[in-house]
mmCIF file of C-alpha atoms in Angstrom:
data_model
loop_
_atom_site.group_PDB
_atom_site.id
_atom_site.type_symbol
_atom_site.label_atom_id
_atom_site.label_comp_id
_atom_site.label_asym_id
_atom_site.label_seq_id
_atom_site.Cartn_x
_atom_site.Cartn_y
_atom_site.Cartn_z
ATOM 1 C CA UNK A 1 -0.043 -0.013 0.047
ATOM 2 C CA UNK A 2 1.127 3.308 -0.827
ATOM 3 C CA UNK A 3 1.629 6.481 1.355
ATOM 4 C CA UNK A 4 -1.337 7.896 2.716
ATOM 5 C CA UNK A 5 -1.650 11.621 1.710
ATOM 6 C CA UNK A 6 -4.276 14.206 2.775
ATOM 7 C CA UNK A 7 -5.184 17.284 0.947
ATOM 8 C CA UNK A 8 -2.974 18.965 -1.567
ATOM 9 C CA UNK A 9 -1.102 22.219 -1.617
ATOM 10 C CA UNK A 10 -2.370 23.535 2.021
ATOM 11 C CA UNK A 11 0.308 22.902 4.563
ATOM 12 C CA UNK A 12 2.024 25.970 6.035
ATOM 13 C CA UNK A 13 5.750 24.466 5.944
ATOM 14 C CA UNK A 14 8.361 26.492 4.818
ATOM 15 C CA UNK A 15 12.311 25.683 4.259
ATOM 16 C CA UNK A 16 14.893 28.253 3.683
ATOM 17 C CA UNK A 17 17.555 26.396 2.017
ATOM 18 C CA UNK A 18 19.673 29.527 2.223
ATOM 19 C CA UNK A 19 20.131 29.181 6.023
ATOM 20 C CA UNK A 20 20.271 25.257 6.096
ATOM 21 C CA UNK A 21 23.196 23.703 7.672
ATOM 22 C CA UNK A 22 22.944 20.257 6.249
ATOM 23 C CA UNK A 23 22.701 18.760 9.644
ATOM 24 C CA UNK A 24 19.790 16.277 8.501
ATOM 25 C CA UNK A 25 17.957 16.597 11.792
ATOM 26 C CA UNK A 26 14.757 17.374 9.849
ATOM 27 C CA UNK A 27 15.184 14.109 7.761
ATOM 28 C CA UNK A 28 15.468 12.373 11.190
ATOM 29 C CA UNK A 29 12.687 13.830 12.896
ATOM 30 C CA UNK A 30 10.027 13.688 10.358
ATOM 31 C CA UNK A 31 7.561 11.079 10.812
ATOM 32 C CA UNK A 32 5.982 11.644 7.047
ATOM 33 C CA UNK A 33 9.312 11.465 5.189
ATOM 34 C CA UNK A 34 8.861 14.982 4.023
ATOM 35 C CA UNK A 35 12.389 16.200 3.821
ATOM 36 C CA UNK A 36 15.380 14.664 2.020
ATOM 37 C CA UNK A 37 18.921 15.741 1.613
ATOM 38 C CA UNK A 38 20.226 16.893 -1.839
ATOM 39 C CA UNK A 39 23.702 17.514 -1.739
ATOM 40 C CA UNK A 40 24.832 19.578 1.658
ATOM 41 C CA UNK A 41 21.089 20.921 1.847
ATOM 42 C CA UNK A 42 17.754 19.817 3.162
ATOM 43 C CA UNK A 43 14.987 19.691 0.571
ATOM 44 C CA UNK A 44 11.286 19.434 0.581
ATOM 45 C CA UNK A 45 10.757 16.118 -1.181
ATOM 46 C CA UNK A 46 6.986 15.537 -0.312
ATOM 47 C CA UNK A 47 5.137 18.772 0.911
ATOM 48 C CA UNK A 48 1.597 17.484 1.058
ATOM 49 C CA UNK A 49 2.517 14.529 3.089
ATOM 50 C CA UNK A 50 3.517 17.043 6.035
ATOM 51 C CA UNK A 51 1.059 16.975 9.094
ATOM 52 C CA UNK A 52 2.369 20.326 10.712
ATOM 53 C CA UNK A 53 3.593 18.393 13.734
ATOM 54 C CA UNK A 54 6.330 20.839 14.038
ATOM 55 C CA UNK A 55 9.199 18.659 15.173
ATOM 56 C CA UNK A 56 11.343 19.926 12.141
ATOM 57 C CA UNK A 57 11.155 23.392 13.111
ATOM 58 C CA UNK A 58 11.427 22.775 16.525
ATOM 59 C CA UNK A 59 14.866 20.561 15.856
ATOM 60 C CA UNK A 60 16.413 22.744 13.196
ATOM 61 C CA UNK A 61 19.603 24.401 14.755
ATOM 62 C CA UNK A 62 19.307 27.100 12.141
ATOM 63 C CA UNK A 63 15.796 27.951 12.443
ATOM 64 C CA UNK A 64 15.560 27.069 8.546
ATOM 65 C CA UNK A 65 12.174 25.666 8.676
ATOM 66 C CA UNK A 66 8.991 27.280 9.755
ATOM 67 C CA UNK A 67 5.508 25.823 10.001
ATOM 68 C CA UNK A 68 2.497 26.706 11.655
ATOM 69 C CA UNK A 69 1.944 23.869 14.306
ATOM 70 C CA UNK A 70 -1.333 22.058 14.917
ATOM 71 C CA UNK A 71 -2.797 18.780 15.004
ATOM 72 C CA UNK A 72 -4.803 17.808 12.217
ATOM 73 C CA UNK A 73 -8.259 16.759 14.257
ATOM 74 C CA UNK A 74 -11.724 17.847 13.473
ATOM 75 C CA UNK A 75 -12.952 17.397 16.820
ATOM 76 C CA UNK A 76 -10.305 19.485 18.085
ATOM 77 C CA UNK A 77 -11.359 22.313 15.612
ATOM 78 C CA UNK A 78 -15.171 21.762 16.840
ATOM 79 C CA UNK A 79 -14.251 21.736 20.591
ATOM 80 C CA UNK A 80 -12.174 25.204 20.214
ATOM 81 C CA UNK A 81 -15.363 26.485 17.983
ATOM 82 C CA UNK A 82 -17.892 25.470 20.968
ATOM 83 C CA UNK A 83 -15.425 26.701 23.676
ATOM 84 C CA UNK A 84 -15.105 23.113 25.211
ATOM 85 C CA UNK A 85 -11.518 23.580 26.617
ATOM 86 C CA UNK A 86 -11.963 20.919 29.602
ATOM 87 C CA UNK A 87 -13.363 17.832 26.921
ATOM 88 C CA UNK A 88 -11.356 14.844 27.248
ATOM 89 C CA UNK A 89 -9.478 15.302 24.196
ATOM 90 C CA UNK A 90 -7.827 18.189 22.543
ATOM 91 C CA UNK A 91 -8.697 21.472 21.654
ATOM 92 C CA UNK A 92 -6.734 23.603 18.756
ATOM 93 C CA UNK A 93 -5.717 26.341 21.392
ATOM 94 C CA UNK A 94 -4.094 23.890 23.646
ATOM 95 C CA UNK A 95 -1.641 22.990 21.233
ATOM 96 C CA UNK A 96 -0.548 26.659 20.333
ATOM 97 C CA UNK A 97 -0.255 27.693 23.826
ATOM 98 C CA UNK A 98 1.654 24.706 24.530
ATOM 99 C CA UNK A 99 1.077 25.322 28.390
ATOM 100 C CA UNK A 100 -0.199 22.915 30.927
ATOM 101 C CA UNK A 101 -2.727 20.636 29.834
ATOM 102 C CA UNK A 102 -6.048 20.495 31.505
ATOM 103 C CA UNK A 103 -6.566 17.277 33.671
ATOM 104 C CA UNK A 104 -5.620 14.515 31.609
ATOM 105 C CA UNK A 105 -7.751 11.539 31.932
ATOM 106 C CA UNK A 106 -6.123 8.758 29.862
ATOM 107 C CA UNK A 107 -4.525 8.307 26.700
ATOM 108 C CA UNK A 108 -7.252 10.295 24.560
ATOM 109 C CA UNK A 109 -6.572 11.241 20.796
ATOM 110 C CA UNK B 1 -9.042 3.680 35.904
ATOM 111 C CA UNK B 2 -5.560 4.858 36.341
ATOM 112 C CA UNK B 3 -2.808 4.475 33.526
ATOM 113 C CA UNK B 4 -0.404 6.471 34.826
ATOM 114 C CA UNK B 5 3.060 5.423 35.945
ATOM 115 C CA UNK B 6 4.873 7.513 38.305
ATOM 116 C CA UNK B 7 7.593 9.749 36.562
ATOM 117 C CA UNK B 8 11.304 9.203 37.098
ATOM 118 C CA UNK B 9 14.321 6.809 36.634
ATOM 119 C CA UNK B 10 13.502 3.078 36.227
ATOM 120 C CA UNK B 11 16.187 0.030 35.944
ATOM 121 C CA UNK B 12 15.397 -2.350 33.108
ATOM 122 C CA UNK B 13 17.083 -5.757 33.708
ATOM 123 C CA UNK B 14 20.618 -5.083 35.286
ATOM 124 C CA UNK B 15 21.848 -1.466 33.652
ATOM 125 C CA UNK B 16 25.114 0.085 34.777
ATOM 126 C CA UNK B 17 26.649 3.123 33.885
ATOM 127 C CA UNK B 18 27.537 2.348 30.248
ATOM 128 C CA UNK B 19 23.866 1.307 29.590
ATOM 129 C CA UNK B 20 21.517 3.226 27.236
ATOM 130 C CA UNK B 21 19.025 5.922 28.344
ATOM 131 C CA UNK B 22 15.346 5.679 27.027
ATOM 132 C CA UNK B 23 12.753 8.452 27.515
ATOM 133 C CA UNK B 24 9.356 7.804 27.978
ATOM 134 C CA UNK B 25 5.801 9.271 29.002
ATOM 135 C CA UNK B 26 3.918 8.113 31.994
ATOM 136 C CA UNK B 27 1.185 6.710 30.107
ATOM 137 C CA UNK B 28 1.227 2.910 31.157
ATOM 138 C CA UNK B 29 0.973 1.994 27.623
ATOM 139 C CA UNK B 30 3.873 4.002 26.354
ATOM 140 C CA UNK B 31 5.870 2.574 29.006
ATOM 141 C CA UNK B 32 4.785 -1.070 28.519
ATOM 142 C CA UNK B 33 5.671 -1.278 24.852
ATOM 143 C CA UNK B 34 9.067 0.423 25.764
ATOM 144 C CA UNK B 35 9.643 -2.434 28.096
ATOM 145 C CA UNK B 36 7.951 -5.044 26.271
ATOM 146 C CA UNK B 37 10.455 -4.092 23.272
ATOM 147 C CA UNK B 38 13.487 -4.294 24.980
ATOM 148 C CA UNK B 39 12.572 -7.522 27.049
ATOM 149 C CA UNK B 40 15.107 -9.842 25.166
ATOM 150 C CA UNK B 41 17.531 -9.717 27.757
ATOM 151 C CA UNK B 42 18.558 -5.944 27.126
ATOM 152 C CA UNK B 43 19.360 -3.704 30.442
ATOM 153 C CA UNK B 44 18.881 0.001 30.195
ATOM 154 C CA UNK B 45 17.479 2.871 32.206
ATOM 155 C CA UNK B 46 13.932 4.256 31.368
ATOM 156 C CA UNK B 47 13.355 7.738 32.583
ATOM 157 C CA UNK B 48 9.904 8.395 32.640
ATOM 158 C CA UNK B 49 8.428 12.051 32.085
ATOM 159 C CA UNK B 50 5.151 13.591 33.443
ATOM 160 C CA UNK B 51 2.933 13.816 30.570
ATOM 161 C CA UNK B 52 -0.368 13.659 32.762
ATOM 162 C CA UNK B 53 -0.781 10.053 31.661
ATOM 163 C CA UNK B 54 -0.761 11.136 27.702
ATOM 164 C CA UNK B 55 1.160 9.246 25.227
ATOM 165 C CA UNK B 56 4.404 10.540 23.859
ATOM 166 C CA UNK B 57 2.903 11.992 20.350
ATOM 167 C CA UNK B 58 -0.021 13.857 21.895
ATOM 168 C CA UNK B 59 1.968 14.937 24.878
ATOM 169 C CA UNK B 60 4.663 16.285 22.363
ATOM 170 C CA UNK B 61 1.912 18.331 20.701
ATOM 171 C CA UNK B 62 0.559 19.717 23.714
ATOM 172 C CA UNK B 63 4.470 20.335 24.874
ATOM 173 C CA UNK B 64 4.189 18.250 28.004
ATOM 174 C CA UNK B 65 6.354 15.906 26.581
ATOM 175 C CA UNK B 66 8.998 18.386 25.697
ATOM 176 C CA UNK B 67 12.446 20.266 26.410
ATOM 177 C CA UNK B 68 11.518 21.504 29.927
ATOM 178 C CA UNK B 69 10.163 18.784 31.309
ATOM 179 C CA UNK B 70 12.982 16.558 29.824
ATOM 180 C CA UNK B 71 15.728 18.965 30.999
ATOM 181 C CA UNK B 72 14.117 19.148 34.716
ATOM 182 C CA UNK B 73 13.743 15.321 34.694
ATOM 183 C CA UNK B 74 17.370 14.463 33.855
ATOM 184 C CA UNK B 75 18.384 16.944 36.887
ATOM 185 C CA UNK B 76 15.993 15.890 39.334
ATOM 186 C CA UNK B 77 16.505 12.107 38.551
ATOM 187 C CA UNK B 78 20.326 12.599 38.905
ATOM 188 C CA UNK B 79 20.592 10.957 36.042
ATOM 189 C CA UNK B 80 24.152 12.481 35.395
ATOM 190 C CA UNK B 81 25.418 10.751 38.734
ATOM 191 C CA UNK B 82 23.711 7.540 37.423
ATOM 192 C CA UNK B 83 25.377 6.870 33.854
ATOM 193 C CA UNK B 84 29.169 7.815 32.580
ATOM 194 C CA UNK B 85 27.783 8.691 28.884
ATOM 195 C CA UNK B 86 25.800 11.869 28.098
ATOM 196 C CA UNK B 87 23.336 10.310 25.710
ATOM 197 C CA UNK B 88 19.591 10.133 26.065
ATOM 198 C CA UNK B 89 17.266 8.040 23.186
ATOM 199 C CA UNK B 90 13.788 10.023 22.932
ATOM 200 C CA UNK B 91 11.078 8.382 20.958
ATOM 201 C CA UNK B 92 10.961 10.113 17.407
ATOM 202 C CA UNK B 93 7.296 10.856 17.870
ATOM 203 C CA UNK B 94 8.305 13.132 20.721
ATOM 204 C CA UNK B 95 10.543 15.203 18.525
ATOM 205 C CA UNK B 96 7.455 18.017 18.054
ATOM 206 C CA UNK B 97 7.864 18.694 21.797
ATOM 207 C CA UNK B 98 11.715 18.523 22.197
ATOM 208 C CA UNK B 99 14.419 20.680 20.995
ATOM 209 C CA UNK B 100 17.601 18.250 20.755
ATOM 210 C CA UNK B 101 19.659 21.830 20.833
ATOM 211 C CA UNK B 102 17.761 23.106 23.747
ATOM 212 C CA UNK B 103 17.990 20.045 26.046
ATOM 213 C CA UNK B 104 21.883 19.500 25.419
ATOM 214 C CA UNK B 105 22.643 23.227 26.273
ATOM 215 C CA UNK B 106 20.698 22.966 29.755
ATOM 216 C CA UNK B 107 21.456 19.232 30.650
ATOM 217 C CA UNK B 108 24.236 18.406 28.941
ATOM 218 C CA UNK B 109 22.661 15.195 27.415
ATOM 219 C CA UNK B 110 22.683 14.731 23.607
ATOM 220 C CA UNK B 111 19.309 13.688 22.219
ATOM 221 C CA UNK B 112 19.460 11.070 19.967
ATOM 222 C CA UNK B 113 15.680 10.018 18.211
ATOM 223 C CA UNK B 114 14.996 6.558 18.285
ATOM 224 C CA UNK B 115 12.362 4.849 15.935
ATOM 225 C CA UNK B 116 9.006 5.716 15.848
ATOM 226 C CA UNK B 117 7.881 2.202 17.171
ATOM 227 C CA UNK B 118 9.525 1.200 20.222
ATOM 228 C CA UNK B 119 9.434 -2.402 18.403
ATOM 229 C CA UNK B 120 12.322 -1.237 16.343
ATOM 230 C CA UNK B 121 14.091 -0.315 18.992
ATOM 231 C CA UNK B 122 16.372 -3.608 19.352
ATOM 232 C CA UNK B 123 17.442 -3.148 15.531
ATOM 233 C CA UNK B 124 18.082 0.281 16.078
ATOM 234 C CA UNK B 125 20.390 -0.449 18.842
ATOM 235 C CA UNK B 126 22.168 -3.090 17.258
ATOM 236 C CA UNK B 127 22.715 -0.744 14.083
ATOM 237 C CA UNK B 128 24.606 1.716 16.637
ATOM 238 C CA UNK B 129 21.458 3.761 16.986
ATOM 239 C CA UNK B 130 20.973 4.343 13.333
ATOM 240 C CA UNK B 131 17.569 4.027 12.109
ATOM 241 C CA UNK B 132 16.754 2.288 8.932
ATOM 242 C CA UNK B 133 14.656 4.534 6.326
ATOM 243 C CA UNK B 134 11.230 2.928 7.416
ATOM 244 C CA UNK B 135 11.957 3.285 11.123
ATOM 245 C CA UNK B 136 11.452 6.963 10.647
ATOM 246 C CA UNK B 137 7.779 6.737 9.130
ATOM 247 C CA UNK B 138 4.443 6.785 11.059
ATOM 248 C CA UNK B 139 2.209 4.138 9.229
ATOM 249 C CA UNK B 140 -1.266 3.780 9.519
ATOM 250 C CA UNK B 141 -2.312 0.146 8.726
ATOM 251 C CA UNK B 142 -5.557 -1.317 8.652
ATOM 252 C CA UNK B 143 -4.830 -3.009 12.064
ATOM 253 C CA UNK B 144 -3.954 0.190 13.558
ATOM 254 C CA UNK B 145 -6.807 1.626 12.142
ATOM 255 C CA UNK B 146 -9.235 -0.932 13.534
ATOM 256 C CA UNK B 147 -8.221 -0.941 16.808
ATOM 257 C CA UNK B 148 -9.451 2.762 17.161
ATOM 258 C CA UNK B 149 -13.039 1.701 15.901
ATOM 259 C CA UNK B 150 -14.613 0.646 19.297
ATOM 260 C CA UNK B 151 -13.749 4.420 20.880
ATOM 261 C CA UNK B 152 -15.264 6.091 17.825
ATOM 262 C CA UNK B 153 -18.454 3.904 17.978
ATOM 263 C CA UNK B 154 -18.827 4.828 21.977
ATOM 264 C CA UNK B 155 -18.401 8.464 20.973
ATOM 265 C CA UNK B 156 -20.986 8.119 18.194
ATOM 266 C CA UNK B 157 -23.568 6.054 20.263
ATOM 267 C CA UNK B 158 -23.255 8.977 22.856
ATOM 268 C CA UNK B 159 -24.429 11.653 21.002
ATOM 269 C CA UNK B 160 -26.737 9.321 19.066
ATOM 270 C CA UNK B 161 -28.737 8.801 22.828
ATOM 271 C CA UNK B 162 -29.787 12.295 22.283
ATOM 272 C CA UNK B 163 -31.719 12.037 19.414
ATOM 273 C CA UNK B 164 -33.449 8.624 20.333
ATOM 274 C CA UNK B 165 -36.238 9.988 22.367
ATOM 275 C CA UNK B 166 -37.402 12.457 19.775
ATOM 276 C CA UNK B 167 -36.996 9.733 17.148
ATOM 277 C CA UNK B 168 -39.130 7.068 19.037
ATOM 278 C CA UNK B 169 -41.550 9.726 20.095
ATOM 279 C CA UNK B 170 -42.430 11.041 16.718
ATOM 280 C CA UNK B 171 -42.403 7.306 15.410
ATOM 281 C CA UNK B 172 -45.314 6.897 17.610
ATOM 282 C CA UNK B 173 -47.512 9.293 15.316
ATOM 283 C CA UNK B 174 -46.749 7.135 12.103
ATOM 284 C CA UNK B 175 -49.716 5.574 10.558
ATOM 285 C CA UNK B 176 -53.043 5.054 12.308
ATOM 286 C CA UNK B 177 -53.646 2.726 15.380
ATOM 287 C CA UNK B 178 -51.915 2.188 18.825
ATOM 288 C CA UNK B 179 -49.443 4.925 19.414
ATOM 289 C CA UNK B 180 -47.010 2.437 21.410
ATOM 290 C CA UNK B 181 -46.810 0.076 18.751
ATOM 291 C CA UNK B 182 -45.828 2.288 16.174
ATOM 292 C CA UNK B 183 -43.516 4.128 18.621
ATOM 293 C CA UNK B 184 -41.813 0.678 19.046
ATOM 294 C CA UNK B 185 -41.743 -0.681 15.619
ATOM 295 C CA UNK B 186 -41.500 2.488 13.455
ATOM 296 C CA UNK B 187 -39.017 3.872 15.881
ATOM 297 C CA UNK B 188 -36.737 0.884 16.334
ATOM 298 C CA UNK B 189 -36.271 1.030 12.484
ATOM 299 C CA UNK B 190 -35.289 4.181 12.568
ATOM 300 C CA UNK B 191 -32.852 4.049 15.328
ATOM 301 C CA UNK B 192 -31.496 1.171 13.288
ATOM 302 C CA UNK B 193 -31.175 3.716 10.096
ATOM 303 C CA UNK B 194 -29.226 5.754 12.402
ATOM 304 C CA UNK B 195 -26.640 2.878 13.663
ATOM 305 C CA UNK B 196 -26.423 2.174 9.955
ATOM 306 C CA UNK B 197 -24.567 5.631 9.650
ATOM 307 C CA UNK B 198 -22.514 5.066 12.312
ATOM 308 C CA UNK B 199 -21.391 1.546 11.099
ATOM 309 C CA UNK B 200 -20.829 3.474 7.741
ATOM 310 C CA UNK B 201 -18.601 6.383 9.445
ATOM 311 C CA UNK B 202 -17.143 4.594 12.111
ATOM 312 C CA UNK B 203 -16.347 1.154 10.859
ATOM 313 C CA UNK B 204 -16.544 0.904 7.111
ATOM 314 C CA UNK B 205 -14.629 3.929 6.566
ATOM 315 C CA UNK B 206 -11.832 3.657 8.634
ATOM 316 C CA UNK B 207 -11.202 0.107 7.303
ATOM 317 C CA UNK B 208 -11.543 1.007 3.579
ATOM 318 C CA UNK B 209 -9.976 4.531 4.245
ATOM 319 C CA UNK B 210 -7.095 4.364 1.905
ATOM 320 C CA UNK B 211 -9.034 2.981 -0.908
ATOM 321 C CA UNK B 212 -12.138 5.444 -0.654
ATOM 322 C CA UNK B 213 -12.325 7.774 -3.570
ATOM 323 C CA UNK B 214 -11.430 11.555 -2.383
ATOM 324 C CA UNK B 215 -8.709 13.003 -0.130
ATOM 325 C CA UNK B 216 -11.192 15.003 2.282
ATOM 326 C CA UNK B 217 -12.302 12.260 4.701
ATOM 327 C CA UNK B 218 -15.822 13.615 4.612
ATOM 328 C CA UNK B 219 -15.939 12.769 1.067
ATOM 329 C CA UNK B 220 -14.176 9.437 2.012
ATOM 330 C CA UNK B 221 -17.239 8.817 4.419
ATOM 331 C CA UNK B 222 -20.298 9.827 2.026
ATOM 332 C CA UNK B 223 -19.468 6.550 -0.192
ATOM 333 C CA UNK B 224 -20.025 3.909 2.473
ATOM 334 C CA UNK B 225 -23.059 6.077 3.603
ATOM 335 C CA UNK B 226 -24.749 5.893 0.219
ATOM 336 C CA UNK B 227 -24.186 2.064 0.208
ATOM 337 C CA UNK B 228 -25.235 1.734 3.652
ATOM 338 C CA UNK B 229 -28.431 4.050 2.902
ATOM 339 C CA UNK B 230 -29.507 2.019 0.140
ATOM 340 C CA UNK B 231 -29.009 -1.318 1.933
ATOM 341 C CA UNK B 232 -30.824 -0.173 5.020
ATOM 342 C CA UNK B 233 -33.894 1.065 3.107
ATOM 343 C CA UNK B 234 -33.832 -2.276 0.857
ATOM 344 C CA UNK B 235 -33.642 -4.527 4.225
ATOM 345 C CA UNK B 236 -36.091 -2.305 5.914
ATOM 346 C CA UNK B 237 -39.121 -3.661 4.129
ATOM 347 C CA UNK B 238 -38.165 -7.047 4.061
ATOM 348 C CA UNK B 239 -37.080 -7.712 7.525
ATOM 349 C CA UNK B 240 -39.486 -5.692 9.378
ATOM 350 C CA UNK B 241 -42.706 -5.700 7.131
ATOM 351 C CA UNK B 242 -42.991 -2.372 6.972
ATOM 352 C CA UNK B 243 -45.382 -0.808 4.512
ATOM 353 C CA UNK B 244 -42.459 0.565 2.039
ATOM 354 C CA UNK B 245 -40.578 3.812 2.601
ATOM 355 C CA UNK B 246 -42.390 6.821 0.957
ATOM 356 C CA UNK B 247 -40.641 9.180 -1.213
ATOM 357 C CA UNK B 248 -40.086 11.674 1.498
ATOM 358 C CA UNK B 249 -38.721 9.106 3.954
ATOM 359 C CA UNK B 250 -36.614 7.598 0.894
ATOM 360 C CA UNK B 251 -35.284 11.162 0.560
ATOM 361 C CA UNK B 252 -34.524 11.508 4.297
ATOM 362 C CA UNK B 253 -32.587 8.314 4.750
ATOM 363 C CA UNK B 254 -30.206 8.986 1.637
ATOM 364 C CA UNK B 255 -29.531 12.486 2.995
ATOM 365 C CA UNK B 256 -29.115 11.804 6.625
ATOM 366 C CA UNK B 257 -26.982 8.551 6.576
ATOM 367 C CA UNK B 258 -24.386 9.904 3.884
ATOM 368 C CA UNK B 259 -24.195 13.044 6.005
ATOM 369 C CA UNK B 260 -23.895 11.508 9.244
ATOM 370 C CA UNK B 261 -21.410 8.831 7.899
ATOM 371 C CA UNK B 262 -19.624 11.973 6.535
ATOM 372 C CA UNK B 263 -19.360 13.913 9.811
ATOM 373 C CA UNK B 264 -17.874 10.630 11.640
ATOM 374 C CA UNK B 265 -15.499 10.104 8.937
ATOM 375 C CA UNK B 266 -14.361 14.010 9.244
ATOM 376 C CA UNK B 267 -13.807 13.235 13.030
ATOM 377 C CA UNK B 268 -11.504 10.466 12.134
ATOM 378 C CA UNK B 269 -8.698 12.752 11.185
ATOM 379 C CA UNK B 270 -7.735 13.195 14.629
ATOM 380 C CA UNK B 271 -7.161 9.314 14.956
ATOM 381 C CA UNK B 272 -5.466 9.377 11.583
ATOM 382 C CA UNK B 273 -1.746 9.934 11.241
ATOM 383 C CA UNK B 274 -1.667 11.845 8.135
ATOM 384 C CA UNK B 275 -3.809 14.967 8.340
ATOM 385 C CA UNK B 276 -2.714 18.532 9.333
ATOM 386 C CA UNK B 277 -4.554 21.228 10.719
ATOM 387 C CA UNK B 278 -4.455 23.518 7.685
ATOM 388 C CA UNK B 279 -6.099 20.579 5.691
ATOM 389 C CA UNK B 280 -8.636 19.778 8.475
ATOM 390 C CA UNK B 281 -9.754 23.455 8.381
ATOM 391 C CA UNK B 282 -10.045 23.464 4.808
ATOM 392 C CA UNK B 283 -12.051 20.532 4.439
ATOM 393 C CA UNK B 284 -14.387 21.765 7.462
ATOM 394 C CA UNK B 285 -14.965 24.783 5.527
ATOM 395 C CA UNK B 286 -17.543 23.426 3.060
ATOM 396 C CA UNK B 287 -17.912 19.720 4.587
ATOM 397 C CA UNK B 288 -19.541 20.919 8.037
ATOM 398 C CA UNK B 289 -21.981 23.237 5.940
ATOM 399 C CA UNK B 290 -22.885 20.624 3.892
ATOM 400 C CA UNK B 291 -23.176 18.063 6.366
ATOM 401 C CA UNK B 292 -25.562 20.250 8.676
ATOM 402 C CA UNK B 293 -27.648 21.141 5.608
ATOM 403 C CA UNK B 294 -28.316 17.538 4.565
ATOM 404 C CA UNK B 295 -28.883 16.297 8.091
ATOM 405 C CA UNK B 296 -31.425 19.195 8.625
ATOM 406 C CA UNK B 297 -33.000 18.944 5.466
ATOM 407 C CA UNK B 298 -33.485 15.405 6.124
ATOM 408 C CA UNK B 299 -34.978 15.599 9.227
ATOM 409 C CA UNK B 300 -37.719 17.778 8.155
ATOM 410 C CA UNK B 301 -38.389 15.217 5.446
ATOM 411 C CA UNK B 302 -38.487 12.473 7.878
ATOM 412 C CA UNK B 303 -40.639 14.241 10.357
ATOM 413 C CA UNK B 304 -43.095 15.365 7.334
ATOM 414 C CA UNK B 305 -43.044 11.583 6.109
ATOM 415 C CA UNK B 306 -44.921 10.931 9.346
ATOM 416 C CA UNK B 307 -47.526 13.443 9.367
ATOM 417 C CA UNK B 308 -48.553 13.239 5.823
#
């Protein structure tokens, strides 16, 4: 079975190849195989596979990668829209503030 | 039930000052996956972070499995006095919360990202802490998808319970004769119609996800919904001996079952491993209004079919 890919041309991932130092950290942390090394620089090989988890941006020592981090979860979007922040599972805001999570009651999501 | 493990440093087997250090979350399943995968006679240290009992990936997204907690826990556990080396193995799915560089700066420990699956750890270690390409990719195979089905059904049925009294009450008015027998007969058939929608959205869609046409999950959910609506309408007359569904009721089910299925399929985005927030927001912009319109129109048609 091929790789599962979501919508085309929608993710916010950006790579500034000019500031890339070639450490290949992004290729190590990406769980979707979005990056590959081309010579001494990283390159976005499969942009539509990006899930905006932010692992690459957080681990790039040069700040060459940027992405608006979030979780691709419709329930989280609905929870946020309805102002439900105490629900078992996630809301979009929780991820953006990255502060203390609300009382966790198990491995939801 | 409590699925939390106490945060802190644990010994696996008979570790010494040269043994590897594995980082985990204090969700029991995360911890147990790690332990079992290293069960082939290996020794090591497991440093459990306080993630509020949430698994590594979700906690990394929330930031509780993160740089701050890892650096603090390395210090409070006295890890530097326990091992001679200065390397910790962090699960790759923890990377959204952990900045390897920042951790090294603050704790002196180098972060090496292990494979996505704990089961690949033995091979990863034997290869000198090098991940084979496949170890870096999060998959979403049929078994992984189906394991999520029960909790999806429970969520959906919980929401359905709110609708039940209305469906059964209104069903009582269908046809002439005893209110109660209509409420029970027509009502239970209608409830089965709604359960069919849940089966389409929560079971069939996840099962056939890679092969259903369309990229948006809402669209993927429509196809099983249409098939299930047709099946339901066919079986309805044969199995329960009701008078055949009129045009209004038929239209109602053809609208409601695919729409509910599409909604449930859309909510499966959060369970999946390949959706982005930008994509989900884009999908919801057209899908949610369409779902609401279809369900509302379907409900009006269904109620009308009872009273005309």
